[in-house]
Amino acid sequence: MRSNQGWDADRAQARIQELERLPGALLPILHALQDEFGYVDKAAIPLVARALNLSHAEVHGVVSFYHDFRHDEPGRHVLKMCRAEACQSMGCENMIRHVENRLGIKLGGTTEDRSFTVEAVYCLGNCALSPAVMLDGKLYGRVSSDVADFLIDEAKRHA
Amino acid sequence: MSLKIFVPGDAAALSVGAEAVAKAMTQQIASRRLDASVVRNGSRGMFWLEPLVEVETPRGRIAYGPVTAEEVPGLFDAGFLEGKPHRLHLGVTEDIPYLKKQERLTFARCGITDPLSLSDYVSHGGYRGLERALTLTPQAIVEEVTNSGLRGRGGAGFPTGIKWKTVLNTPSHQKYIVCNADEGDSGTYADRMIMEGDPFVLIEGMTIAGFAVGATSGYIYLRSEYPHAFRQLQRAIAIAYDKGYLGENVAGSGKRFDLEPRIGAGAYICGEETSLLESLEGKRGQIRFKPPLPALKGLFGQPTVVNNVISLATVPIIMDKGAQYYRDFGMGKSRGTLTIQLAGNIKRGGLVEKAFGLTLREAIYDFGGGTASGRPLRAVQAGGPLGAYFPESLLDTPLDYEAFAERKGMLGHGGIVVFDDTVDLAHQARFAMEFCAVESCGKCTPCRVGSTRGVEVIDKIIANQDRVQNLELLGDLCEVLTDGSLCALGGLIPFPVQSAVRHFPEDFDKPAPPPPAFEASKTQETPSWR
């Protein structure tokens, strides 16, 4: 979970300045912004473009190309569920449907109370312990529907 | 002497509770006032036994697993510190048949040492390869790697030494070593394991590569799905700098090599080397036309070696033991060892490093123990999402690049995903096209448009609309993708699709409507930027 919520141009500028001199700095900067705010705000695009001497279109093109970069603020918890082949062979589709039903959202969605965002991911590298999910950056294996329920309950309890 | 207890810090072990086990161990040591310490090793790669705890005894390391935090006090009561019997007692770790039958060269230290202890690394043979490389000319290092027969372990199987030679012979003021750690194939995790379990071997391999071709700068491009591996690499690199194994005077040689890990952003295509380079440069991960090859014009337009994690991590042992030692393993043109990753619906999933030539059947049954569900095996996908689906009848195929190619399959990065008889291959074929549509970089038309058309055609086949004609159309489409795509994503996606049609025709001949599992993905709201 992130501590610093809400867009703030000064904080963004500070993160950009830390990294702007790296060769190929754009991805590290976008990651830093997403770490800071949970997403890449539209207002960041001109700041990044100016720092790296790129056009707004070039920066937007990169933000929109990569699946990782969100355009909106996510829920307090982000649950990434693997739908790649190894997890499919262990029934991840059923588990994912269960989670979708329980939270009342589809993959890519955020619950109304903004507690959870669920996203599809294609392989977490835990293919001998499928199905796998990642909750707030932590990896879990052998995630049945029951385990998924437990993880969601625990996350709710601590938030 | 203080007793050592090993609890893996590998992400997969953590995913089933290793952190809680390690904590419980530390608590027990404190409350029982014992002279023991907990070492966070890498994983041995026997994931069905994780968290696998080991304890050092005069008889060797004794394993217990899978251990839960609740069972930890009981283990102490039973005297596990002396290796005494317990319900979870597995005996001497090295004697567990799964491990004993392997030939661990690249993974020789993984799971044995403390991954972040440089002294552990050196005392287990680390940096001997670099030491020898420093006595050789760049040409001689490249020749050694060429003679070893090492081929790109990322999947393409291109001879590593030839790639290095091209970079060595291309003059430039700046060259780069780029490690492709964008391990995106489902069913693979060997790169992740070695980066978490023995990161110095990758650092050493990249340093040798740098000296061989005259590159002073290296990048590890790691996928963002591996945050744990990223932290581990950052720590290991900091230690290597601190101890003089990276930087301006590597191991006192007077030679420079700098290394930086970079994180991707969730694009499968960035495992393709030219997309990866674009991404490292801070651009959209769209593939480049070849030629020019990255070896001539790669990162920032300079000559660049792009190698997979396992290829680079194998270089130290080749330099240490010599090319002949390495090439004595294997079969045909596939020399050395393959890191097989058993995954999916399999009883004993894990890493098996073995000389090329083991058959699929031996890997799946002798090591893997068959399906996890206990149901009959129906299909096997080797080589990731671009690999073919093989039926039971092809299980005697040896694990060798050429043998797989002959059967219209691909060995790839060595991942083997097992499916039981509940799998629907029409659904899998549709998924392959859907995956290609989600992950296409959009540069070439066959892949960008063809993948979406492919999903539509397979939907029609499943819905029993003009099935015969649509199967023919699918065949034509696959031909266009194979011949007309710029890179392996579009070029190889026909492998899973056509192999499903070829080997499992009955799944394309069922009455409509589609199975429910497939309904879910269809109604899924795809975020607009995907």
XYZ file of C-alpha atoms in Angstrom:
689
model
C 0.000 0.000 0.000
C 1.139 3.499 -0.725
C 1.391 6.162 1.931
C 1.472 9.247 -0.281
C -1.871 9.585 -2.008
C -2.913 12.247 -4.459
C -1.152 14.006 -7.320
C 1.353 16.686 -6.402
C 3.392 18.485 -9.043
C 6.268 19.341 -6.705
C 6.716 15.759 -5.582
C 6.560 14.634 -9.192
C 9.158 17.184 -10.218
C 11.456 16.014 -7.431
C 11.232 12.391 -8.575
C 11.864 13.394 -12.187
C 14.953 15.401 -11.227
C 16.454 12.471 -9.360
C 16.486 10.367 -12.509
C 16.527 12.640 -15.542
C 20.240 12.295 -16.201
C 20.189 8.490 -16.552
C 20.684 7.168 -20.077
C 17.232 6.050 -21.274
C 15.598 7.714 -18.265
C 11.956 7.582 -19.344
C 10.964 4.183 -17.949
C 12.744 4.683 -14.612
C 10.981 8.066 -14.281
C 7.554 6.641 -15.086
C 8.105 3.837 -12.574
C 9.123 6.370 -9.944
C 5.972 8.411 -10.599
C 3.795 5.319 -10.395
C 5.524 4.315 -7.140
C 4.807 7.755 -5.755
C 1.192 8.158 -6.831
C 0.012 4.686 -7.833
C -0.525 5.823 -11.426
C 0.921 8.207 -13.990
C -1.150 11.360 -13.935
C -1.809 13.163 -17.227
C -0.328 16.271 -15.637
C 3.025 14.488 -15.397
C 3.412 14.190 -19.154
C 4.480 17.800 -19.862
C 6.844 17.723 -16.864
C 8.557 14.571 -18.096
C 8.608 15.787 -21.683
C 10.345 19.003 -20.674
C 12.915 17.213 -18.499
C 13.899 14.764 -21.233
C 13.499 17.092 -24.200
C 10.795 14.901 -25.737
C 7.422 15.768 -27.226
C 4.237 15.220 -25.211
C 3.243 12.647 -27.821
C 6.430 10.661 -27.340
C 5.935 10.482 -23.581
C 2.238 9.671 -23.887
C 3.113 7.000 -26.455
C 5.398 5.283 -23.992
C 2.969 5.568 -21.059
C 0.200 4.026 -23.139
C 2.377 1.265 -24.653
C 3.238 -0.514 -21.410
C 0.629 -2.478 -19.465
C 2.134 -1.503 -16.111
C 1.446 2.208 -16.270
C -1.983 3.115 -14.954
C -3.862 6.207 -16.075
C -6.037 6.395 -12.970
C -5.507 6.007 -9.289
C -5.906 2.339 -8.306
C -7.630 0.957 -5.228
C -5.790 0.752 -1.924
C -4.849 -2.851 -2.724
C -3.781 -4.112 -6.130
C -4.373 -7.777 -6.847
C -2.697 -9.111 -9.985
C -3.944 -12.505 -11.061
C -2.047 -14.665 -13.518
C -4.000 -15.975 -16.484
C -1.136 -17.562 -18.408
C -1.038 -21.214 -19.456
C 0.553 -22.811 -16.369
C -2.012 -21.169 -14.117
C -4.793 -22.085 -16.552
C -3.795 -25.740 -16.255
C -4.520 -25.467 -12.528
C -7.859 -23.744 -12.909
C -6.986 -20.071 -12.512
C -9.978 -19.039 -14.633
C -12.378 -20.371 -12.008
C -10.494 -18.678 -9.192
C -10.407 -15.399 -11.106
C -14.173 -15.596 -11.754
C -14.705 -16.249 -8.067
C -12.704 -13.132 -7.140
C -14.499 -11.061 -9.779
C -17.861 -12.147 -8.377
C -16.861 -11.583 -4.806
C -15.550 -8.068 -5.432
C -18.210 -7.273 -8.024
C -15.681 -6.098 -10.618
C -14.025 -7.463 -13.736
C -10.290 -7.680 -14.378
C -8.981 -4.161 -14.862
C -11.611 -2.717 -12.541
C -11.578 -1.033 -9.128
C -14.199 -1.604 -6.434
C -16.554 1.249 -5.651
C -15.117 1.705 -2.158
C -11.692 1.915 -3.821
C -10.354 -0.887 -1.659
C -9.298 -3.202 -4.509
C -8.058 -3.046 -8.080
C -7.772 -6.387 -9.868
C -5.577 -6.813 -12.911
C -4.686 -9.639 -15.277
C -1.039 -10.531 -15.535
C 0.643 -13.021 -17.845
C 3.064 -15.040 -15.740
C 4.524 -14.261 -12.342
C 7.257 -16.900 -12.613
C 5.663 -19.151 -9.996
C 4.523 -21.780 -12.471
C 5.322 -24.830 -10.331
C 2.956 -23.480 -7.656
C 0.051 -22.393 -9.848
C -2.319 -20.599 -9.691
C -0.312 -17.548 -8.694
C -1.347 -14.025 -7.716
C 0.492 -10.939 -6.541
C -1.120 -8.807 -3.866
C 0.489 -5.399 -3.271
C 3.773 -6.641 -4.710
C 3.829 -9.898 -2.729
C 3.712 -13.227 -4.543
C 1.386 -16.058 -3.520
C 1.243 -19.619 -4.842
C -1.359 -22.413 -4.999
C -4.103 -19.813 -4.765
C -7.446 -21.594 -4.726
C -10.675 -19.615 -4.414
C -10.479 -20.156 -0.641
C -6.938 -18.822 -0.454
C -7.958 -15.829 -2.555
C -10.828 -15.141 -0.126
C -8.402 -15.359 2.785
C -5.987 -12.919 1.144
C -8.769 -10.447 0.427
C -10.101 -10.728 4.007
C -6.633 -10.199 5.468
C -5.971 -7.172 3.258
C -9.315 -5.654 4.270
C -8.593 -6.252 7.950
C -5.314 -4.367 7.736
C -6.707 -1.391 5.883
C 30.281 -23.579 15.950
C 26.899 -22.101 15.320
C 24.398 -24.416 13.649
C 22.974 -23.312 10.339
C 19.330 -23.616 9.388
C 18.457 -22.872 5.776
C 15.075 -21.363 4.897
C 14.814 -20.254 1.253
C 14.286 -16.588 0.491
C 13.251 -17.430 -3.080
C 10.023 -15.720 -4.213
C 8.275 -19.042 -4.909
C 9.181 -20.377 -1.455
C 7.971 -17.103 0.049
C 4.740 -17.457 -1.930
C 3.878 -20.526 0.146
C 4.935 -19.185 3.538
C 8.744 -19.339 3.854
C 8.873 -15.938 5.561
C 6.623 -17.079 8.398
C 8.709 -20.246 8.739
C 11.938 -18.264 8.961
C 10.421 -16.005 11.625
C 9.209 -18.983 13.648
C 12.686 -20.530 13.430
C 14.329 -17.341 14.711
C 11.841 -17.168 17.584
C 12.481 -20.778 18.575
C 16.248 -20.245 18.471
C 15.877 -17.226 20.771
C 13.408 -18.766 23.228
C 15.383 -22.010 23.453
C 18.657 -20.065 23.725
C 20.284 -22.123 20.972
C 23.519 -21.429 19.154
C 22.022 -21.476 15.668
C 21.339 -19.038 12.855
C 18.931 -18.898 9.946
C 20.414 -18.524 6.451
C 18.103 -17.407 3.645
C 19.350 -19.523 0.748
C 17.969 -19.762 -2.780
C 15.569 -22.547 -3.680
C 16.727 -26.060 -4.534
C 13.971 -25.983 -7.113
C 11.783 -28.733 -5.630
C 8.754 -26.531 -5.309
C 6.267 -29.141 -4.143
C 8.444 -29.406 -1.009
C 8.621 -25.675 -0.346
C 9.128 -24.239 2.154
C 12.009 -26.717 2.270
C 14.051 -26.253 5.420
C 17.530 -27.715 5.735
C 19.843 -28.109 8.668
C 23.591 -28.640 8.527
C 24.739 -31.865 10.246
C 27.905 -33.973 10.155
C 26.041 -36.304 7.724
C 25.422 -33.411 5.347
C 22.421 -31.197 4.994
C 19.155 -32.778 6.087
C 15.907 -31.587 4.520
C 12.408 -31.180 5.959
C 9.412 -30.095 3.959
C 6.982 -28.698 3.192
C 7.245 -26.914 6.538
C 4.583 -24.599 7.924
C 5.209 -22.053 10.682
C 2.911 -24.033 13.007
C 5.113 -27.107 12.727
C 8.334 -25.313 13.634
C 8.178 -25.853 17.453
C 7.469 -29.546 16.812
C 10.537 -29.798 14.613
C 12.718 -28.432 17.395
C 11.077 -30.823 19.883
C 11.821 -33.742 17.556
C 15.486 -32.732 17.405
C 15.619 -31.671 13.788
C 18.778 -29.693 14.529
C 20.523 -33.070 14.783
C 18.680 -34.271 11.691
C 16.419 -36.575 13.698
C 13.249 -38.164 12.282
C 10.046 -36.194 11.922
C 6.957 -36.529 9.750
C 8.490 -33.989 7.333
C 11.983 -35.535 7.367
C 13.256 -36.050 3.809
C 16.778 -37.291 4.539
C 20.010 -35.940 3.134
C 19.034 -33.241 0.632
C 21.562 -34.297 -1.988
C 20.205 -37.862 -1.892
C 16.633 -36.877 -2.779
C 16.321 -38.654 -6.157
C 14.922 -35.554 -7.877
C 18.171 -33.716 -7.092
C 20.526 -36.661 -7.235
C 19.603 -37.484 -10.841
C 20.372 -33.954 -12.034
C 23.503 -32.501 -13.567
C 23.682 -29.079 -12.018
C 26.267 -26.898 -13.725
C 24.642 -23.476 -14.048
C 22.655 -24.061 -10.860
C 25.569 -25.652 -8.987
C 25.295 -23.238 -6.061
C 21.620 -22.321 -6.183
C 19.941 -23.319 -2.921
C 23.245 -24.211 -1.307
C 24.828 -20.856 -0.599
C 23.653 -17.606 0.920
C 22.949 -15.704 -2.325
C 24.235 -12.419 -0.928
C 27.401 -13.758 0.651
C 30.321 -13.078 -1.617
C 32.599 -15.225 0.545
C 30.124 -18.124 0.169
C 30.162 -17.548 -3.562
C 33.939 -17.566 -3.791
C 34.356 -20.594 -1.519
C 31.948 -22.539 -3.762
C 33.938 -21.939 -6.938
C 32.707 -18.440 -7.721
C 34.927 -16.011 -9.648
C 37.259 -18.818 -10.761
C 35.901 -18.338 -14.278
C 36.699 -14.642 -14.215
C 40.136 -15.360 -12.778
C 40.929 -17.619 -15.727
C 39.361 -15.201 -18.223
C 41.715 -12.493 -16.979
C 44.678 -14.600 -18.094
C 43.294 -14.952 -21.632
C 43.011 -12.619 -24.607
C 39.497 -11.491 -25.595
C 39.773 -13.723 -28.686
C 40.623 -16.726 -26.533
C 37.639 -16.131 -24.223
C 35.284 -15.909 -27.201
C 36.828 -19.054 -28.658
C 36.325 -20.917 -25.396
C 32.630 -19.961 -25.299
C 32.235 -20.881 -28.973
C 33.899 -24.261 -28.434
C 31.655 -25.024 -25.479
C 28.723 -25.166 -27.875
C 26.668 -22.861 -25.634
C 23.542 -21.669 -27.435
C 21.184 -18.898 -26.406
C 19.050 -20.245 -23.584
C 16.389 -17.593 -24.067
C 14.807 -19.798 -26.692
C 16.309 -18.986 -30.065
C 19.331 -21.240 -29.532
C 21.761 -19.013 -31.422
C 25.433 -19.855 -30.689
C 26.578 -17.461 -27.963
C 30.227 -17.417 -29.058
C 29.334 -16.299 -32.597
C 27.327 -13.368 -31.222
C 30.246 -12.363 -29.014
C 32.690 -12.642 -31.899
C 30.680 -10.188 -33.989
C 30.695 -7.644 -31.163
C 34.391 -8.219 -30.472
C 35.230 -7.564 -34.130
C 33.123 -4.394 -34.387
C 35.232 -1.419 -33.360
C 33.528 1.215 -31.211
C 34.340 3.573 -28.358
C 31.451 2.109 -26.337
C 29.972 -1.400 -26.336
C 27.329 -2.920 -24.100
C 26.398 -6.222 -22.489
C 22.649 -6.492 -22.053
C 21.131 -9.310 -20.078
C 17.656 -10.274 -21.182
C 15.862 -11.029 -17.916
C 12.398 -10.462 -19.358
C 11.406 -14.052 -18.643
C 7.857 -13.752 -19.921
C 7.083 -17.317 -21.023
C 4.493 -19.038 -18.905
C 6.013 -22.135 -17.344
C 9.467 -20.642 -16.910
C 11.182 -19.397 -13.801
C 14.837 -20.462 -14.133
C 16.023 -16.884 -14.672
C 14.141 -15.719 -11.600
C 15.571 -18.556 -9.509
C 19.183 -17.915 -10.431
C 18.866 -14.137 -9.997
C 17.406 -14.656 -6.535
C 19.413 -17.725 -5.578
C 22.870 -17.052 -7.036
C 22.988 -13.488 -8.403
C 26.794 -13.272 -8.393
C 27.017 -15.943 -11.103
C 25.101 -13.647 -13.461
C 27.268 -10.683 -12.482
C 30.396 -12.770 -13.098
C 29.111 -14.021 -16.456
C 28.322 -10.496 -17.615
C 31.715 -9.249 -16.467
C 33.451 -11.997 -18.461
C 31.296 -11.124 -21.476
C 32.343 -7.481 -21.076
C 36.035 -8.357 -21.029
C 35.599 -10.726 -23.972
C 34.066 -8.184 -26.326
C 35.493 -4.958 -24.905
C 32.324 -3.633 -23.257
C 32.579 -1.588 -20.087
C 28.893 -1.196 -19.373
C 26.124 -3.689 -18.752
C 22.397 -3.610 -18.128
C 20.090 -6.266 -16.767
C 16.617 -5.721 -18.203
C 14.329 -7.374 -15.693
C 10.575 -7.805 -16.009
C 8.495 -5.842 -13.529
C 6.655 -8.988 -12.436
C 9.820 -9.945 -10.521
C 10.121 -7.239 -7.816
C 11.804 -9.665 -5.425
C 14.504 -10.584 -7.948
C 15.044 -6.873 -8.619
C 15.741 -6.140 -4.959
C 18.061 -9.142 -4.760
C 20.009 -8.021 -7.848
C 20.303 -4.487 -6.499
C 21.769 -5.803 -3.260
C 24.169 -8.197 -5.012
C 25.375 -5.505 -7.409
C 25.978 -3.108 -4.504
C 28.032 -5.799 -2.750
C 30.034 -6.536 -5.909
C 30.852 -2.821 -6.265
C 31.770 -2.604 -2.628
C 34.138 -5.577 -2.818
C 35.754 -4.465 -6.058
C 34.141 -6.982 -8.396
C 32.413 -4.226 -10.364
C 33.555 -0.714 -11.192
C 36.730 0.788 -12.517
C 39.141 -1.917 -11.362
C 37.422 -5.301 -11.439
C 39.244 -7.797 -9.187
C 42.393 -5.705 -9.383
C 42.672 -6.217 -13.145
C 42.678 -2.536 -13.998
C 39.661 -3.193 -16.215
C 36.300 -1.479 -15.898
C 32.851 -2.992 -15.879
C 29.714 -1.233 -14.676
C 26.361 -2.925 -14.217
C 22.865 -1.573 -13.663
C 19.544 -3.384 -13.339
C 16.568 -1.819 -15.130
C 12.970 -2.782 -14.782
C 10.535 -3.366 -17.644
C 6.899 -2.372 -17.595
C 4.804 -5.419 -18.318
C 5.238 -5.960 -22.053
C 5.840 -9.538 -23.218
C 7.321 -8.259 -26.474
C 10.253 -6.738 -24.592
C 11.696 -10.244 -24.339
C 12.428 -9.847 -28.057
C 15.935 -8.415 -28.141
C 15.336 -5.359 -30.309
C 12.160 -4.391 -28.411
C 14.132 -4.776 -25.231
C 16.775 -2.376 -26.516
C 14.131 0.170 -27.515
C 12.630 -0.130 -24.047
C 16.024 0.317 -22.366
C 16.471 3.473 -24.403
C 13.218 4.745 -22.933
C 10.981 4.178 -25.940
C 7.923 2.134 -26.791
C 8.978 -1.509 -26.901
C 8.470 -1.879 -30.633
C 10.721 -4.239 -32.496
C 13.404 -3.010 -34.876
C 14.028 -4.177 -38.384
C 17.008 -6.492 -38.687
C 19.580 -5.874 -40.109
C 21.413 -4.178 -38.553
C 21.908 -6.829 -35.888
C 22.190 -5.613 -32.278
C 25.723 -7.017 -32.329
C 26.564 -4.236 -34.793
C 24.093 -1.521 -33.803
C 22.390 -2.277 -30.524
C 21.836 -0.197 -27.414
C 22.133 3.534 -28.171
C 23.355 2.495 -31.625
C 26.458 0.738 -30.298
C 27.631 -2.877 -30.660
C 25.746 -4.877 -28.044
C 25.678 -8.440 -26.769
C 22.124 -9.376 -25.802
C 22.048 -12.704 -23.958
C 19.565 -14.494 -21.761
C 20.169 -14.832 -18.009
C 20.919 -18.558 -18.169
C 23.335 -18.159 -21.104
C 25.323 -15.537 -19.192
C 25.123 -17.429 -15.894
C 26.572 -20.487 -17.631
C 29.676 -18.640 -18.855
C 31.521 -18.755 -15.483
C 31.494 -22.558 -15.293
C 32.600 -22.843 -18.928
C 35.520 -20.516 -18.252
C 36.331 -22.318 -15.015
C 36.146 -25.933 -16.193
C 36.853 -25.398 -19.868
C 34.831 -25.724 -23.064
C 35.428 -29.465 -23.344
C 33.940 -30.161 -19.918
C 30.737 -28.342 -20.834
C 30.324 -29.726 -24.339
C 30.697 -33.300 -23.099
C 27.138 -32.961 -21.812
C 24.250 -33.022 -24.266
C 23.302 -34.502 -27.622
C 23.647 -33.557 -31.288
C 23.997 -29.820 -31.716
C 22.506 -29.122 -28.278
C 25.520 -29.136 -25.981
C 25.694 -28.758 -22.238
C 22.735 -28.751 -19.917
C 19.160 -27.559 -20.216
C 17.361 -26.040 -17.281
C 14.003 -27.750 -17.573
C 11.178 -26.105 -15.656
C 8.295 -28.417 -14.837
C 5.137 -26.397 -14.445
C 1.372 -26.319 -14.475
C -0.616 -29.422 -13.640
C 2.291 -31.523 -12.376
C 2.770 -33.368 -9.109
C 6.425 -32.487 -8.537
C 6.952 -29.167 -10.259
C 10.422 -27.751 -10.198
C 13.740 -27.089 -11.808
C 15.591 -29.972 -13.424
C 19.023 -29.185 -14.831
C 20.079 -32.064 -17.006
C 22.103 -32.688 -20.153
C 20.087 -32.212 -23.334
C 18.510 -35.444 -24.489
C 16.156 -36.417 -21.680
C 12.743 -37.150 -23.198
C 9.603 -35.199 -22.357
C 8.167 -38.384 -20.849
C 11.153 -38.868 -18.549
C 10.968 -35.251 -17.450
C 7.225 -35.323 -16.798
C 6.930 -38.776 -15.218
C 10.338 -39.722 -13.763
C 10.900 -36.295 -12.317
C 7.471 -34.687 -12.289
C 5.447 -37.715 -11.177
C 2.606 -37.063 -13.653
C -0.297 -34.678 -13.223
C -1.045 -32.918 -9.942
C -4.749 -33.618 -10.321
C -4.099 -37.344 -10.798
C -6.149 -37.255 -14.005
C -4.705 -38.481 -17.298
C -2.269 -36.167 -19.045
C -3.699 -34.821 -22.281
C -1.421 -32.065 -23.568
C 1.983 -30.567 -22.937
C 3.100 -27.117 -23.991
C 6.851 -26.639 -24.079
C 8.570 -23.383 -24.907
C 6.075 -20.883 -23.524
C 3.023 -19.278 -25.133
C 4.600 -19.554 -28.591
C 5.356 -23.258 -28.187
C 3.369 -26.131 -29.661
C 0.883 -28.305 -27.766
C 2.075 -31.891 -27.903
C -0.192 -34.899 -27.311
C 0.724 -38.025 -25.311
C 2.032 -39.674 -28.491
C 4.876 -37.144 -28.830
C 6.142 -37.515 -25.272
C 9.158 -39.530 -26.397
C 10.586 -36.439 -28.081
C 14.046 -35.773 -26.645
C 14.616 -32.331 -25.131
C 16.870 -31.000 -27.853
C 16.436 -27.905 -30.051
C 16.486 -29.821 -33.341
C 14.234 -32.707 -32.205
C 11.545 -30.211 -31.206
C 11.885 -28.253 -34.441
C 11.443 -31.489 -36.435
C 8.104 -32.042 -34.719
C 6.964 -28.468 -35.370
C 7.542 -27.518 -31.787
C 9.936 -25.370 -29.871
C 12.050 -26.054 -26.838
C 12.420 -22.348 -26.099
C 13.507 -21.456 -22.600
C 12.848 -24.980 -21.330
C 9.470 -24.487 -19.672
C 7.124 -27.486 -19.773
C 3.476 -26.897 -18.903
C 1.386 -30.009 -18.322
C -2.397 -30.154 -18.823
C -4.743 -32.932 -17.735
C -7.760 -34.199 -19.659
C -9.975 -31.290 -18.644
C -8.132 -28.997 -21.064
C -9.948 -27.772 -24.146
C -7.445 -27.185 -26.930
C -9.801 -24.965 -28.925
C -9.869 -22.690 -25.900
C -6.067 -22.824 -25.692
C -5.732 -21.974 -29.402
C -8.048 -19.027 -28.911
C -6.042 -17.922 -25.876
C -2.834 -18.009 -27.944
C -4.334 -15.617 -30.489
C -5.819 -13.450 -27.734
C -2.434 -13.285 -25.995
C -0.788 -12.289 -29.272
C -3.392 -9.536 -29.732
C -2.828 -8.199 -26.208
C 0.962 -8.319 -26.471
C 1.570 -7.404 -30.126
C 3.800 -4.335 -30.382
C 1.787 -3.203 -33.381
C 4.662 -2.656 -35.752
C 3.794 -5.231 -38.408
C 0.347 -5.852 -39.861
C 0.237 -9.670 -39.805
C 0.720 -9.744 -36.032
C -1.240 -6.591 -35.139
C -4.303 -7.358 -37.243
C -3.882 -11.091 -37.762
C -4.027 -11.930 -34.074
C -7.402 -10.212 -33.628
C -8.733 -11.826 -36.809
C -7.412 -15.115 -35.445
C -9.486 -14.781 -32.277
C -12.568 -14.077 -34.404
C -12.007 -17.035 -36.718
C -11.489 -19.431 -33.807
C -14.651 -18.063 -32.181
C -16.534 -18.949 -35.355
C -14.998 -22.425 -35.457
C -16.023 -23.028 -31.855
C -19.510 -21.677 -32.546
C -19.726 -24.135 -35.455
C -20.130 -21.457 -38.110
C -18.860 -22.738 -41.481
C -16.369 -24.812 -39.595
C -14.575 -26.395 -42.551
C -14.081 -23.096 -44.362
C -13.005 -21.299 -41.213
C -10.449 -23.967 -40.333
C -9.019 -23.494 -43.810
C -9.023 -19.729 -43.291
C -7.237 -20.183 -39.973
C -4.580 -22.224 -41.776
C -4.115 -19.433 -44.322
C -3.940 -16.813 -41.589
C -1.288 -18.807 -39.736
C 0.724 -19.058 -42.933
C 0.623 -15.269 -43.321
C 1.659 -14.810 -39.694
C 4.550 -17.258 -40.087
C 5.849 -15.768 -43.323
C 4.986 -12.117 -42.866
C 5.624 -11.208 -39.231
C 8.701 -9.233 -38.295
C 9.547 -11.131 -35.132
C 8.940 -14.357 -33.259
C 5.704 -13.261 -31.556
C 3.634 -13.152 -34.737
C 5.902 -15.634 -36.456
C 5.527 -18.377 -33.887
C 1.987 -17.889 -32.567
C 0.814 -20.362 -35.256
C 2.753 -23.071 -33.333
C 0.291 -23.398 -30.443
C -2.694 -22.713 -32.709
C -1.874 -25.155 -35.487
C -0.556 -27.846 -33.158
C -3.860 -27.723 -31.283
C -5.761 -28.177 -34.560
C -3.397 -30.880 -35.804
C -3.107 -33.014 -32.679
C -6.489 -32.406 -31.073
C -8.976 -32.104 -33.966
C -11.804 -33.464 -31.789
C -11.734 -30.251 -29.712
C -12.544 -28.257 -32.839
C -15.402 -30.557 -33.702
C -17.628 -30.166 -30.655
C -21.170 -28.890 -30.756
C -21.571 -25.147 -30.090
C -21.866 -23.093 -27.811
C -18.453 -22.369 -26.317
C -17.415 -23.775 -22.936
C -18.007 -21.485 -19.941
C -14.316 -21.016 -19.103
C -13.995 -19.191 -22.349
C -17.059 -17.044 -21.739
C -15.232 -15.339 -18.881
C -12.359 -14.038 -20.921
C -14.762 -12.905 -23.627
C -16.798 -10.734 -21.320
C -13.713 -9.425 -19.605
C -13.454 -5.665 -19.741
C -10.089 -4.965 -21.226
C -8.654 -1.664 -20.043
C -8.584 0.783 -22.911
C -4.808 1.022 -22.995
C -4.345 -2.719 -23.492
